[in-house]
Amino acid sequence: MTGAGTEEDIPLGERKTVTDFCYLLDKSKQLFNGLRDLPQYGHKQWQSYFGRTFDVYTKLWKFQQQHRQVLDNRYGLKRWQIGEVASKIGQLYYHYYLRTSETSYLNEAFSFYSAIRQRSYYYQVNKEDRPELVVKKLRYYARYIVVCLLLNKMDLVKVLVKELSEEIEDYTQRFNTEDQLEWNLVLQEVASFVEADPVVVLSDDNTVVITSNRLQDGGVPQLEQGMVVGQLTLADALIIGNCNNQVKFSELTIDMFRILQALEREPVNLATSTSKAGPLALTPCLPSQEPSEKPAKRENPHKYLLYKPTFSQLYTFLSASFKELPANSVLLIYLSATGVFPTGRLDYEGPYDFGGVLTNTNRDVVNGETVQKRNQAQKEMHCLHPGDLFPFTRKPLFVIVDSSNSTAYKNFTNLFGQPLVCLLSPTAYPKSMQDQCQRGSLFTLFLYCPLLAFLSVCGLSSLRQGLWDKAQDFLRKVYRDIGQMITRSRAIDQAFLQFYGDEFLRLLLIRFVFCSATLRLHKLFRESRSFPESYPQLPKQDTVESSLLQKHILELAEMLDVQSLFWDGTLGVNY
């Protein structure tokens, strides 16, 4: 204990307050450190432990609020210590978001991170000669930036990056540390991440307008009377990023970030009282995890984010997700990864003879593609082959492959009769567009925000907000028409209709068709390998080559004054 007088001079009540605070502080640290030992996969194993940790942090936060004066005088409580507790609560909310995919918890994490900055909890850290405290502050900034990126608070991100840059400069000047290059790399990564979008939307006064691409009310065509579609629900998604040289921040590539948001609804505040009461009255709030409670319907599919996983890691998460998939539910696998190509062809071509996508290992990469160094009769080990997914087709499976060898996954066989769809990216892009791959794949960009991708392939780098809104309104009508094409086609495989009942999958299917039709009409896309494909194949005349859809695309091009970049649909195109 610190403060005036000896321990005997301190009143018993105040002494107990300090003792109780120390107990809660130690207990909270112990529980927080134990979080990293929990399995990262599975829906249930971690919940009770997370609940206990939240409970202790709630008590600790309220306790320091109620007894601040005693703790200041008798314990010597410093503001950075309060900031550290608030930062841990912010981390808890963020990790709870990662575990549940409920975006409302991002807002709660933001509330605590924001309060730390507004109340300058870490301000005094720079005056102490302790580099480890400054590192705590730098890590807080990095975590705050991640949450702001996920909430699309790009204006604030730029402010935080500037502050972080100043903090890093001060830190490296004051302390002769070995981690200067690492922190500078963090700055470079987040700067590249913020600038990754190829198009900016500008208001009338030339300020950048931040647009959200999460699922919003009215953002997906509704099911119409008479549409016969499946009742499946997207429950789980594995989002895998293993592209070489792609923009990333905090183990999240730009492609992972985009598809993540395409699988989420717009977040809402968990506790409206938080914003009304202001940061001083922040109270951690987590729903009860009583086993007797009937689980509420999940707003978003549960997601696993795997950055450069090994094959073992990928298969472990895939198996756990498959095991816990509820009845009448869909598992989605998104693969954004470098292609692995076989060097030879055998007489019999099976599901392990076409290569696949790269899984993480220490190996040579030449020009972004892996080099096969083994006997031609042997298969590549560090690769997810189409055949590796066959066991998981025992349940409804929706696969998206964005890779230079995506077509390897055309060679699927539906062994078990369950709904199965694979959406496959182009394997080659026109030369003028290859330079942009570091800022994210065009195919994923179409699945994330079709208008952004449409503008990008047309070479537009900015657009006025009024025209953006007009184009988005027009696209909503286009999506409705594409939905009718899918559901009314007599030639379409039933798997597409089975998945169409889920809003997230419906939107992905519609965007895929729009992407395919757009690239087929664009004059720069001349080769068949520059077009997306699917398994099973879509009936082209009813969907991606529909004259109505071609007419819509030309109308959109005319609205944006880029019609010269597209073939007139009546002329016909070589596919």
Coordinates of C-alpha atoms in Angstrom, one line a residue:
M1 CA 0.0 0.0 0.0
T2 CA 1.1 3.5 -0.6
G3 CA -0.1 6.9 0.7
A4 CA 0.4 8.8 3.9
G5 CA 1.0 7.0 7.3
T6 CA 1.7 3.4 8.2
E7 CA -0.6 0.5 7.5
E8 CA -1.8 0.7 11.1
D9 CA -3.0 4.3 10.6
I10 CA -5.3 3.3 7.7
P11 CA -8.9 2.7 8.8
L12 CA -10.0 -0.9 8.6
G13 CA -12.6 -0.2 6.0
E14 CA -10.2 1.5 3.7
R15 CA -7.7 -1.4 4.2
K16 CA -10.4 -3.9 3.2
T17 CA -11.2 -1.8 0.1
V18 CA -7.6 -2.0 -1.1
T19 CA -7.4 -5.8 -0.3
D20 CA -10.6 -6.5 -2.2
F21 CA -9.3 -4.4 -5.1
C22 CA -6.1 -6.3 -5.2
Y23 CA -8.0 -9.6 -5.1
L24 CA -10.2 -8.6 -8.0
L25 CA -7.2 -7.3 -10.0
D26 CA -5.2 -10.5 -9.5
K27 CA -8.3 -12.6 -10.3
S28 CA -9.1 -10.7 -13.4
K29 CA -5.5 -11.0 -14.7
Q30 CA -5.5 -14.7 -14.0
L31 CA -8.8 -15.3 -15.9
F32 CA -7.8 -13.0 -18.8
N33 CA -4.5 -14.9 -19.2
G34 CA -6.4 -18.2 -19.2
L35 CA -8.4 -17.1 -22.2
R36 CA -5.5 -17.9 -24.5
D37 CA -5.6 -21.5 -23.4
L38 CA -9.2 -22.0 -24.4
P39 CA -9.8 -23.9 -27.7
Q40 CA -10.3 -21.5 -30.6
Y41 CA -12.9 -23.7 -32.2
G42 CA -16.2 -25.1 -30.9
H43 CA -19.2 -23.0 -29.8
K44 CA -19.7 -24.2 -26.2
Q45 CA -16.4 -25.0 -24.5
W46 CA -15.4 -21.4 -23.9
Q47 CA -18.7 -19.7 -22.9
S48 CA -18.7 -20.4 -19.2
Y49 CA -15.1 -19.4 -18.8
F50 CA -15.7 -16.2 -20.8
G51 CA -18.8 -15.5 -18.6
R52 CA -16.7 -15.8 -15.4
T53 CA -14.0 -13.5 -16.8
F54 CA -16.6 -10.9 -17.8
D55 CA -18.2 -11.1 -14.3
V56 CA -14.9 -10.4 -12.5
Y57 CA -14.1 -7.5 -14.8
T58 CA -17.5 -6.1 -14.3
K59 CA -17.0 -6.2 -10.5
L60 CA -13.5 -4.7 -10.9
W61 CA -14.6 -1.9 -13.1
K62 CA -17.5 -0.9 -10.8
F63 CA -15.4 -1.3 -7.7
Q64 CA -12.7 1.1 -8.9
Q65 CA -15.5 3.6 -9.9
Q66 CA -17.1 3.4 -6.4
H67 CA -13.9 3.5 -4.4
R68 CA -11.7 5.7 -6.6
Q69 CA -10.7 8.2 -3.9
V70 CA -9.6 5.5 -1.4
L71 CA -7.7 3.6 -4.1
D72 CA -6.0 6.9 -5.2
N73 CA -5.0 7.7 -1.6
R74 CA -4.2 4.3 -0.2
Y75 CA -3.3 2.1 -3.2
G76 CA -1.7 4.8 -5.4
L77 CA -4.0 3.9 -8.3
K78 CA -2.6 5.5 -11.5
R79 CA -4.7 6.5 -14.5
W80 CA -2.9 4.1 -16.8
Q81 CA -3.9 1.3 -14.6
I82 CA -7.6 2.2 -15.0
G83 CA -6.9 2.5 -18.7
E84 CA -5.4 -1.0 -18.6
V85 CA -8.6 -2.4 -17.1
A86 CA -10.7 -0.6 -19.7
S87 CA -8.5 -1.9 -22.4
K88 CA -8.8 -5.5 -21.2
I89 CA -12.6 -5.1 -21.2
G90 CA -12.4 -3.7 -24.8
Q91 CA -10.4 -6.8 -25.7
L92 CA -13.0 -9.1 -24.1
Y93 CA -15.7 -7.5 -26.2
Y94 CA -13.7 -7.8 -29.3
H95 CA -12.9 -11.5 -28.7
Y96 CA -16.5 -12.1 -27.8
Y97 CA -17.3 -10.6 -31.2
L98 CA -14.8 -13.0 -32.9
R99 CA -16.3 -15.9 -31.0
T100 CA -20.0 -15.1 -31.7
S101 CA -19.9 -12.9 -34.9
E102 CA -22.4 -10.5 -33.2
T103 CA -21.4 -7.1 -34.4
S104 CA -23.1 -5.3 -31.5
Y105 CA -20.1 -6.3 -29.4
L106 CA -17.8 -4.3 -31.7
N107 CA -19.7 -1.2 -30.5
E108 CA -19.1 -2.1 -26.9
A109 CA -15.4 -2.6 -27.5
F110 CA -15.4 0.8 -29.3
S111 CA -17.1 2.4 -26.2
F112 CA -14.3 1.3 -23.9
Y113 CA -11.5 2.1 -26.3
S114 CA -13.0 5.5 -27.0
A115 CA -13.3 6.3 -23.3
I116 CA -9.6 5.5 -22.8
R117 CA -8.6 8.1 -25.4
Q118 CA -11.2 10.7 -24.3
R119 CA -10.2 10.5 -20.7
S120 CA -6.4 10.3 -21.4
Y121 CA -5.9 7.3 -19.3
Y122 CA -2.5 6.6 -20.9
Y123 CA -1.4 10.2 -21.0
Q124 CA 1.0 10.0 -18.0
V125 CA 2.7 6.9 -19.4
N126 CA 5.1 8.9 -21.6
K127 CA 6.4 10.7 -18.5
E128 CA 7.5 7.4 -16.8
D129 CA 10.8 5.8 -17.7
R130 CA 9.3 2.4 -18.3
P131 CA 9.2 1.3 -22.0
E132 CA 6.9 -1.6 -21.2
L133 CA 4.2 0.9 -20.3
V134 CA 4.6 2.7 -23.5
V135 CA 4.2 -0.6 -25.4
K136 CA 0.9 -1.1 -23.6
K137 CA -0.2 2.2 -25.0
L138 CA 0.9 1.4 -28.5
R139 CA -0.8 -2.0 -28.4
Y140 CA -4.0 -0.3 -27.2
Y141 CA -3.8 2.0 -30.3
A142 CA -3.4 -1.0 -32.6
R143 CA -6.4 -2.8 -31.1
Y144 CA -8.5 0.4 -31.2
I145 CA -7.6 0.8 -34.9
V146 CA -8.7 -2.8 -35.7
V147 CA -12.1 -2.2 -34.1
C148 CA -12.5 1.1 -35.9
L149 CA -11.7 -0.6 -39.2
L150 CA -14.4 -3.2 -38.6
L151 CA -16.9 -0.5 -37.8
N152 CA -15.9 1.5 -40.9
K153 CA -14.9 4.5 -38.8
M154 CA -12.3 5.5 -41.4
D155 CA -12.0 9.2 -40.4
L156 CA -11.2 8.2 -36.9
V157 CA -8.7 5.5 -38.1
K158 CA -6.7 8.2 -39.9
V159 CA -6.6 10.3 -36.7
L160 CA -5.5 7.3 -34.7
V161 CA -2.8 6.3 -37.2
K162 CA -1.4 9.9 -37.0
E163 CA -1.4 9.7 -33.2
L164 CA 0.1 6.2 -33.2
S165 CA 2.9 7.4 -35.6
E166 CA 3.7 10.2 -33.1
E167 CA 3.7 7.8 -30.2
I168 CA 6.0 5.4 -32.0
E169 CA 8.4 8.2 -32.9
D170 CA 8.5 9.4 -29.3
Y171 CA 9.0 5.8 -28.1
T172 CA 11.9 5.0 -30.4
Q173 CA 13.6 8.3 -29.6
R174 CA 13.4 7.8 -25.8
F175 CA 14.2 4.1 -25.6
N176 CA 16.8 2.2 -27.6
T177 CA 14.5 -0.7 -28.4
E178 CA 14.7 -3.5 -30.9
D179 CA 11.0 -3.4 -31.9
Q180 CA 11.2 -0.1 -33.9
L181 CA 10.9 -1.8 -37.3
E182 CA 8.0 -3.9 -36.1
W183 CA 6.0 -0.8 -35.0
N184 CA 6.9 1.0 -38.3
L185 CA 5.6 -2.1 -40.2
V186 CA 2.3 -1.9 -38.2
L187 CA 2.0 1.7 -39.4
Q188 CA 2.7 0.8 -43.0
E189 CA 0.2 -2.1 -42.9
V190 CA -2.7 0.0 -41.6
A191 CA -2.0 2.8 -44.0
S192 CA -2.1 0.4 -46.9
F193 CA -5.3 -1.2 -45.5
V194 CA -7.1 2.2 -45.3
E195 CA -6.1 3.0 -48.9
A196 CA -7.1 -0.4 -50.3
D197 CA -10.5 0.6 -51.7
P198 CA -10.0 1.4 -55.4
V199 CA -12.8 4.0 -55.5
V200 CA -13.8 6.9 -53.2
V201 CA -17.2 8.4 -52.9
L202 CA -17.2 12.2 -52.6
S203 CA -19.8 14.6 -51.2
D204 CA -20.6 18.0 -52.7
D205 CA -17.8 19.6 -50.6
N206 CA -15.3 17.0 -51.8
T207 CA -15.1 15.2 -48.4
V208 CA -14.9 11.4 -48.6
V209 CA -18.1 9.6 -47.8
I210 CA -17.8 6.4 -45.8
T211 CA -20.1 3.7 -47.1
S212 CA -21.0 0.5 -45.3
N213 CA -21.2 -2.8 -47.1
R214 CA -22.7 -5.0 -44.4
L215 CA -26.2 -6.4 -44.9
Q216 CA -28.8 -3.7 -44.3
D217 CA -32.6 -3.7 -44.2
G218 CA -33.9 -3.7 -47.7
G219 CA -30.4 -4.6 -49.1
V220 CA -31.4 -8.0 -50.3
P221 CA -34.3 -8.9 -52.6
Q222 CA -37.2 -10.4 -50.7
L223 CA -38.6 -13.8 -51.5
E224 CA -41.6 -13.4 -53.7
Q225 CA -44.9 -15.3 -53.6
G226 CA -44.5 -18.5 -55.6
M227 CA -40.7 -18.8 -55.3
V228 CA -39.9 -22.3 -54.3
V229 CA -36.6 -22.2 -52.4
G230 CA -34.9 -24.1 -49.6
Q231 CA -35.2 -23.4 -45.9
L232 CA -31.5 -23.8 -45.2
T233 CA -29.7 -21.2 -43.0
L234 CA -26.1 -20.2 -43.2
A235 CA -24.8 -21.1 -39.7
D236 CA -21.0 -21.3 -40.0
A237 CA -18.3 -19.8 -42.2
L238 CA -14.6 -20.5 -42.5
I239 CA -12.8 -17.5 -43.9
I240 CA -9.3 -18.4 -45.0
G241 CA -6.7 -16.0 -46.2
N242 CA -3.3 -17.2 -47.6
C243 CA -2.4 -14.9 -50.5
N244 CA 1.1 -13.8 -50.9
N245 CA 1.8 -10.0 -50.8
Q246 CA -1.8 -9.0 -50.2
V247 CA -2.6 -6.0 -48.0
K248 CA -3.2 -7.1 -44.4
F249 CA -3.5 -5.8 -40.9
S250 CA -3.6 -7.8 -37.7
E251 CA -3.8 -11.2 -39.4
L252 CA -6.7 -10.0 -41.5
T253 CA -6.1 -9.7 -45.3
I254 CA -8.2 -7.2 -47.2
D255 CA -10.1 -10.1 -48.9
M256 CA -10.9 -11.7 -45.5
F257 CA -12.0 -8.3 -44.2
R258 CA -14.3 -7.8 -47.2
I259 CA -16.0 -11.2 -47.1
L260 CA -16.3 -10.9 -43.3
Q261 CA -18.4 -7.8 -43.8
A262 CA -20.4 -9.4 -46.6
L263 CA -21.5 -12.1 -44.0
E264 CA -22.7 -9.6 -41.3
R265 CA -25.6 -7.4 -40.7
E266 CA -25.1 -3.7 -39.8
P267 CA -24.3 -3.6 -36.1
V268 CA -26.6 -2.1 -33.5
N269 CA -25.7 -0.8 -30.0
L270 CA -26.0 -3.5 -27.4
A271 CA -26.8 -1.1 -24.6
T272 CA -28.2 2.3 -25.5
S273 CA -27.6 3.5 -21.9
T274 CA -23.9 3.4 -22.6
S275 CA -23.9 6.3 -25.0
K276 CA -26.4 8.3 -22.9
A277 CA -24.4 7.9 -19.6
G278 CA -21.1 8.8 -21.2
P279 CA -17.7 7.0 -20.8
L280 CA -17.5 7.6 -17.0
A281 CA -20.5 5.3 -16.4
L282 CA -19.4 2.5 -18.8
T283 CA -20.6 -0.8 -17.5
P284 CA -19.5 -4.1 -19.1
C285 CA -22.6 -5.9 -20.3
L286 CA -22.8 -9.5 -21.5
P287 CA -25.9 -11.6 -22.1
S288 CA -26.5 -14.4 -19.6
Q289 CA -25.0 -17.7 -20.6
E290 CA -27.3 -19.8 -18.4
P291 CA -27.5 -23.3 -19.8
S292 CA -31.3 -23.4 -19.3
E293 CA -31.8 -20.5 -21.6
K294 CA -33.0 -21.3 -25.1
P295 CA -30.3 -19.8 -27.5
A296 CA -31.5 -16.8 -29.4
K297 CA -31.5 -16.9 -33.2
R298 CA -28.1 -15.8 -34.4
E299 CA -28.1 -12.6 -36.4
N300 CA -25.0 -13.4 -38.3
P301 CA -23.3 -16.7 -39.2
H302 CA -20.6 -17.8 -36.8
K303 CA -17.2 -17.2 -38.4
Y304 CA -13.7 -18.6 -38.0
L305 CA -11.0 -16.3 -39.4
L306 CA -7.9 -18.2 -40.4
Y307 CA -4.9 -16.3 -41.6
K308 CA -2.3 -18.5 -43.4
P309 CA -3.4 -21.7 -41.6
T310 CA -1.5 -25.0 -42.0
F311 CA -3.4 -27.9 -43.4
S312 CA -3.8 -29.4 -39.9
Q313 CA -5.2 -26.1 -38.5
L314 CA -7.6 -25.7 -41.4
Y315 CA -8.9 -29.3 -41.1
T316 CA -9.2 -29.0 -37.3
F317 CA -11.4 -25.9 -37.6
L318 CA -13.3 -27.4 -40.5
S319 CA -14.0 -30.6 -38.6
A320 CA -15.2 -28.7 -35.5
S321 CA -17.5 -26.5 -37.6
F322 CA -18.9 -29.6 -39.4
K323 CA -19.5 -31.5 -36.2
E324 CA -21.4 -28.6 -34.5
L325 CA -23.4 -27.6 -37.6
P326 CA -27.1 -27.5 -36.6
A327 CA -29.8 -29.3 -38.6
N328 CA -31.0 -27.5 -41.8
S329 CA -27.8 -25.4 -41.8
V330 CA -25.1 -24.5 -44.2
L331 CA -21.3 -24.5 -43.8
L332 CA -19.6 -21.8 -46.0
I333 CA -15.9 -22.1 -46.8
Y334 CA -14.2 -19.0 -48.3
L335 CA -10.7 -19.6 -49.7
S336 CA -8.6 -16.7 -50.7
A337 CA -5.2 -18.3 -51.4
T338 CA -2.3 -18.7 -53.8
G339 CA -2.8 -21.5 -56.4
V340 CA -0.9 -24.8 -56.2
F341 CA -0.6 -26.4 -59.7
P342 CA 0.3 -30.0 -60.5
T343 CA 3.2 -30.5 -62.9
G344 CA 1.9 -33.6 -64.7
R345 CA -1.3 -35.3 -65.7
L346 CA -2.1 -38.9 -65.1
D347 CA -4.4 -41.2 -67.2
Y348 CA -6.9 -41.0 -64.4
E349 CA -7.7 -37.5 -63.2
G350 CA -9.2 -37.6 -59.7
P351 CA -9.9 -35.0 -57.0
Y352 CA -6.2 -34.9 -56.0
D353 CA -4.8 -34.4 -59.6
F354 CA -5.7 -30.8 -60.2
G355 CA -3.9 -29.1 -57.4
G356 CA -5.7 -26.7 -55.2
V357 CA -4.8 -23.8 -53.0
L358 CA -1.9 -23.3 -50.7
T359 CA -1.8 -24.0 -47.0
N360 CA 0.9 -22.5 -44.9
T361 CA 4.4 -24.0 -44.7
N362 CA 8.0 -22.9 -45.0
R363 CA 8.5 -23.4 -48.7
D364 CA 9.7 -21.5 -51.8
V365 CA 7.3 -19.3 -53.6
V366 CA 8.2 -18.0 -57.1
N367 CA 6.2 -15.2 -58.6
G368 CA 3.4 -15.8 -56.2
E369 CA 2.9 -19.5 -57.2
T370 CA 4.3 -22.5 -55.4
V371 CA 6.9 -24.7 -57.1
Q372 CA 6.3 -28.4 -57.2
K373 CA 9.5 -30.2 -56.1
R374 CA 8.4 -33.7 -55.6
N375 CA 7.9 -36.8 -57.7
Q376 CA 5.0 -36.2 -60.2
A377 CA 3.2 -39.3 -58.9
Q378 CA 3.0 -37.7 -55.4
K379 CA 0.5 -35.1 -54.4
E380 CA 1.4 -31.7 -52.9
M381 CA 1.0 -32.0 -49.1
H382 CA 0.7 -28.3 -48.2
C383 CA -2.4 -27.8 -50.3
L384 CA -6.1 -28.0 -49.9
H385 CA -7.2 -30.3 -52.7
P386 CA -10.9 -30.5 -53.9
G387 CA -10.8 -34.1 -52.6
D388 CA -10.0 -32.9 -49.1
L389 CA -13.5 -31.3 -48.9
F390 CA -15.4 -34.4 -50.0
P391 CA -16.0 -35.8 -46.5
F392 CA -17.7 -32.4 -45.6
T393 CA -20.2 -32.7 -48.5
R394 CA -22.3 -34.9 -46.2
K395 CA -23.9 -31.7 -45.1
P396 CA -24.9 -28.6 -47.1
L397 CA -21.7 -26.9 -48.3
F398 CA -21.2 -23.6 -50.0
V399 CA -17.7 -23.0 -51.2
I400 CA -16.1 -19.8 -52.6
V401 CA -12.6 -20.0 -54.1
D402 CA -10.7 -16.9 -55.0
S403 CA -7.4 -18.2 -56.4
S404 CA -5.3 -18.5 -59.6
N405 CA -6.2 -22.2 -59.5
S406 CA -9.9 -21.9 -58.5
T407 CA -10.9 -24.1 -61.4
A408 CA -9.4 -27.1 -59.6
Y409 CA -12.6 -27.0 -57.6
K410 CA -14.8 -27.5 -60.7
N411 CA -13.9 -31.1 -60.5
F412 CA -16.3 -31.8 -57.6
T413 CA -18.5 -34.9 -57.3
N414 CA -21.6 -34.6 -55.2
L415 CA -21.2 -38.0 -53.5
F416 CA -23.9 -37.7 -50.8
G417 CA -26.7 -35.8 -52.6
Q418 CA -26.6 -32.8 -50.2
P419 CA -26.8 -29.3 -51.6
L420 CA -23.4 -28.2 -52.8
V421 CA -22.3 -25.1 -54.7
C422 CA -18.8 -23.7 -55.5
L423 CA -18.4 -20.2 -56.8
L424 CA -15.0 -19.9 -58.5
S425 CA -13.0 -16.8 -59.3
P426 CA -11.4 -16.0 -62.7
T427 CA -7.9 -17.5 -62.9
A428 CA -6.5 -14.7 -64.9
Y429 CA -7.2 -11.0 -65.3
P430 CA -6.3 -8.5 -68.0
K431 CA -2.8 -7.1 -67.7
S432 CA -4.1 -3.6 -66.8
M433 CA -5.8 -5.0 -63.7
Q434 CA -3.1 -7.4 -62.5
D435 CA -1.3 -4.6 -60.6
Q436 CA -4.2 -4.1 -58.3
C437 CA -4.3 -7.6 -56.9
Q438 CA -2.2 -6.5 -53.9
R439 CA -5.1 -4.3 -52.9
G440 CA -7.5 -7.2 -53.0
S441 CA -9.1 -9.5 -55.5
L442 CA -11.6 -8.1 -58.0
F443 CA -13.8 -11.2 -57.6
T444 CA -14.1 -10.8 -53.8
L445 CA -14.7 -7.1 -54.4
F446 CA -17.7 -8.0 -56.5
L447 CA -19.1 -10.2 -53.7
Y448 CA -18.4 -7.5 -51.2
C449 CA -19.7 -4.4 -53.1
P450 CA -20.6 -4.9 -56.7
L451 CA -20.8 -1.1 -57.5
L452 CA -17.3 -0.6 -56.1
A453 CA -16.0 -3.4 -58.3
F454 CA -17.9 -2.2 -61.4
L455 CA -16.3 1.3 -61.0
S456 CA -12.9 -0.3 -60.5
V457 CA -13.1 -2.4 -63.8
C458 CA -14.2 0.8 -65.5
G459 CA -11.1 2.7 -64.3
L460 CA -13.0 5.2 -62.2
S461 CA -11.3 6.2 -58.9
S462 CA -14.0 8.5 -57.5
L463 CA -17.7 9.2 -57.8
R464 CA -20.0 11.8 -56.5
Q465 CA -22.3 10.7 -53.7
G466 CA -25.5 11.6 -55.7
L467 CA -24.5 9.4 -58.6
W468 CA -23.4 6.6 -56.2
D469 CA -26.8 6.6 -54.5
K470 CA -28.5 6.6 -57.9
A471 CA -26.4 3.7 -59.1
Q472 CA -27.1 1.8 -55.9
D473 CA -30.8 2.3 -56.3
F474 CA -30.6 1.0 -59.8
L475 CA -28.6 -2.0 -58.7
R476 CA -31.3 -3.0 -56.2
K477 CA -33.7 -3.4 -59.1
V478 CA -31.1 -5.4 -61.0
Y479 CA -30.6 -7.7 -58.0
R480 CA -34.4 -8.3 -57.9
D481 CA -34.4 -9.2 -61.6
I482 CA -31.4 -11.6 -61.1
G483 CA -33.2 -13.2 -58.2
Q484 CA -36.2 -13.9 -60.5
M485 CA -33.9 -15.3 -63.2
I486 CA -32.4 -17.8 -60.7
T487 CA -35.7 -18.9 -59.2
R488 CA -37.7 -19.0 -62.5
S489 CA -35.1 -20.9 -64.5
R490 CA -36.2 -24.4 -65.4
A491 CA -32.6 -25.5 -66.2
I492 CA -31.0 -24.4 -63.0
D493 CA -29.5 -27.0 -60.6
Q494 CA -31.6 -27.4 -57.5
A495 CA -28.6 -26.7 -55.2
F496 CA -28.8 -23.0 -56.1
L497 CA -32.4 -22.9 -55.0
Q498 CA -31.7 -24.8 -51.8
F499 CA -29.3 -22.0 -50.8
Y500 CA -31.4 -19.1 -52.1
G501 CA -33.6 -19.1 -49.0
D502 CA -30.8 -17.7 -46.8
E503 CA -30.4 -13.9 -47.2
F504 CA -26.5 -13.9 -47.1
L505 CA -26.2 -16.7 -49.6
R506 CA -29.0 -15.2 -51.8
L507 CA -27.0 -12.0 -52.0
L508 CA -23.7 -13.8 -52.8
L509 CA -25.4 -15.8 -55.6
I510 CA -26.9 -12.6 -57.1
R511 CA -23.6 -10.7 -56.9
F512 CA -21.8 -13.7 -58.5
V513 CA -24.2 -13.6 -61.4
F514 CA -23.8 -9.8 -61.7
C515 CA -20.0 -10.2 -61.6
S516 CA -20.1 -12.9 -64.3
A517 CA -22.4 -10.9 -66.6
T518 CA -20.3 -7.7 -66.2
L519 CA -17.0 -9.3 -67.0
R520 CA -18.5 -11.1 -70.1
L521 CA -19.6 -7.8 -71.5
H522 CA -16.4 -5.8 -70.6
K523 CA -14.1 -5.4 -73.6
L524 CA -10.9 -6.0 -71.7
F525 CA -12.0 -9.5 -70.5
R526 CA -11.5 -11.6 -73.7
E527 CA -10.4 -15.0 -72.4
S528 CA -12.7 -17.6 -70.8
R529 CA -10.4 -17.9 -67.9
S530 CA -11.1 -14.3 -67.1
F531 CA -14.7 -15.2 -66.2
P532 CA -16.0 -16.7 -63.0
E533 CA -17.2 -20.3 -63.1
S534 CA -19.4 -22.4 -60.8
Y535 CA -20.1 -26.0 -59.8
P536 CA -22.7 -26.9 -60.7
Q537 CA -22.7 -24.7 -63.8
L538 CA -25.4 -22.0 -64.1
P539 CA -27.6 -22.1 -67.2
K540 CA -25.9 -19.2 -69.0
Q541 CA -28.8 -18.1 -71.2
D542 CA -31.1 -17.8 -68.1
T543 CA -28.5 -15.9 -66.0
V544 CA -25.0 -14.6 -66.8
E545 CA -25.8 -14.2 -70.6
S546 CA -29.4 -13.1 -70.1
S547 CA -30.3 -10.3 -72.6
L548 CA -32.2 -8.5 -69.8
L549 CA -29.2 -8.5 -67.5
Q550 CA -26.9 -7.4 -70.4
K551 CA -29.3 -4.5 -71.0
H552 CA -29.2 -3.5 -67.3
I553 CA -25.3 -3.5 -67.3
L554 CA -25.3 -1.3 -70.4
E555 CA -27.7 1.0 -68.7
L556 CA -25.5 1.2 -65.6
A557 CA -22.5 1.9 -67.8
E558 CA -24.4 4.7 -69.6
M559 CA -25.4 6.2 -66.2
L560 CA -21.7 6.3 -65.3
D561 CA -20.6 7.4 -68.8
V562 CA -18.4 4.3 -69.4
Q563 CA -20.5 2.6 -72.0
S564 CA -17.6 2.6 -74.5
L565 CA -15.9 0.0 -72.3
F566 CA -18.6 -2.6 -72.9
W567 CA -19.8 -4.6 -75.9
D568 CA -23.3 -3.9 -77.0
G569 CA -25.2 -7.0 -75.9
T570 CA -26.8 -7.4 -79.3
L571 CA -23.4 -7.8 -81.0
G572 CA -22.6 -11.0 -79.2
V573 CA -19.3 -11.8 -77.5
N574 CA -16.8 -14.7 -77.9
Y575 CA -16.8 -16.7 -74.7

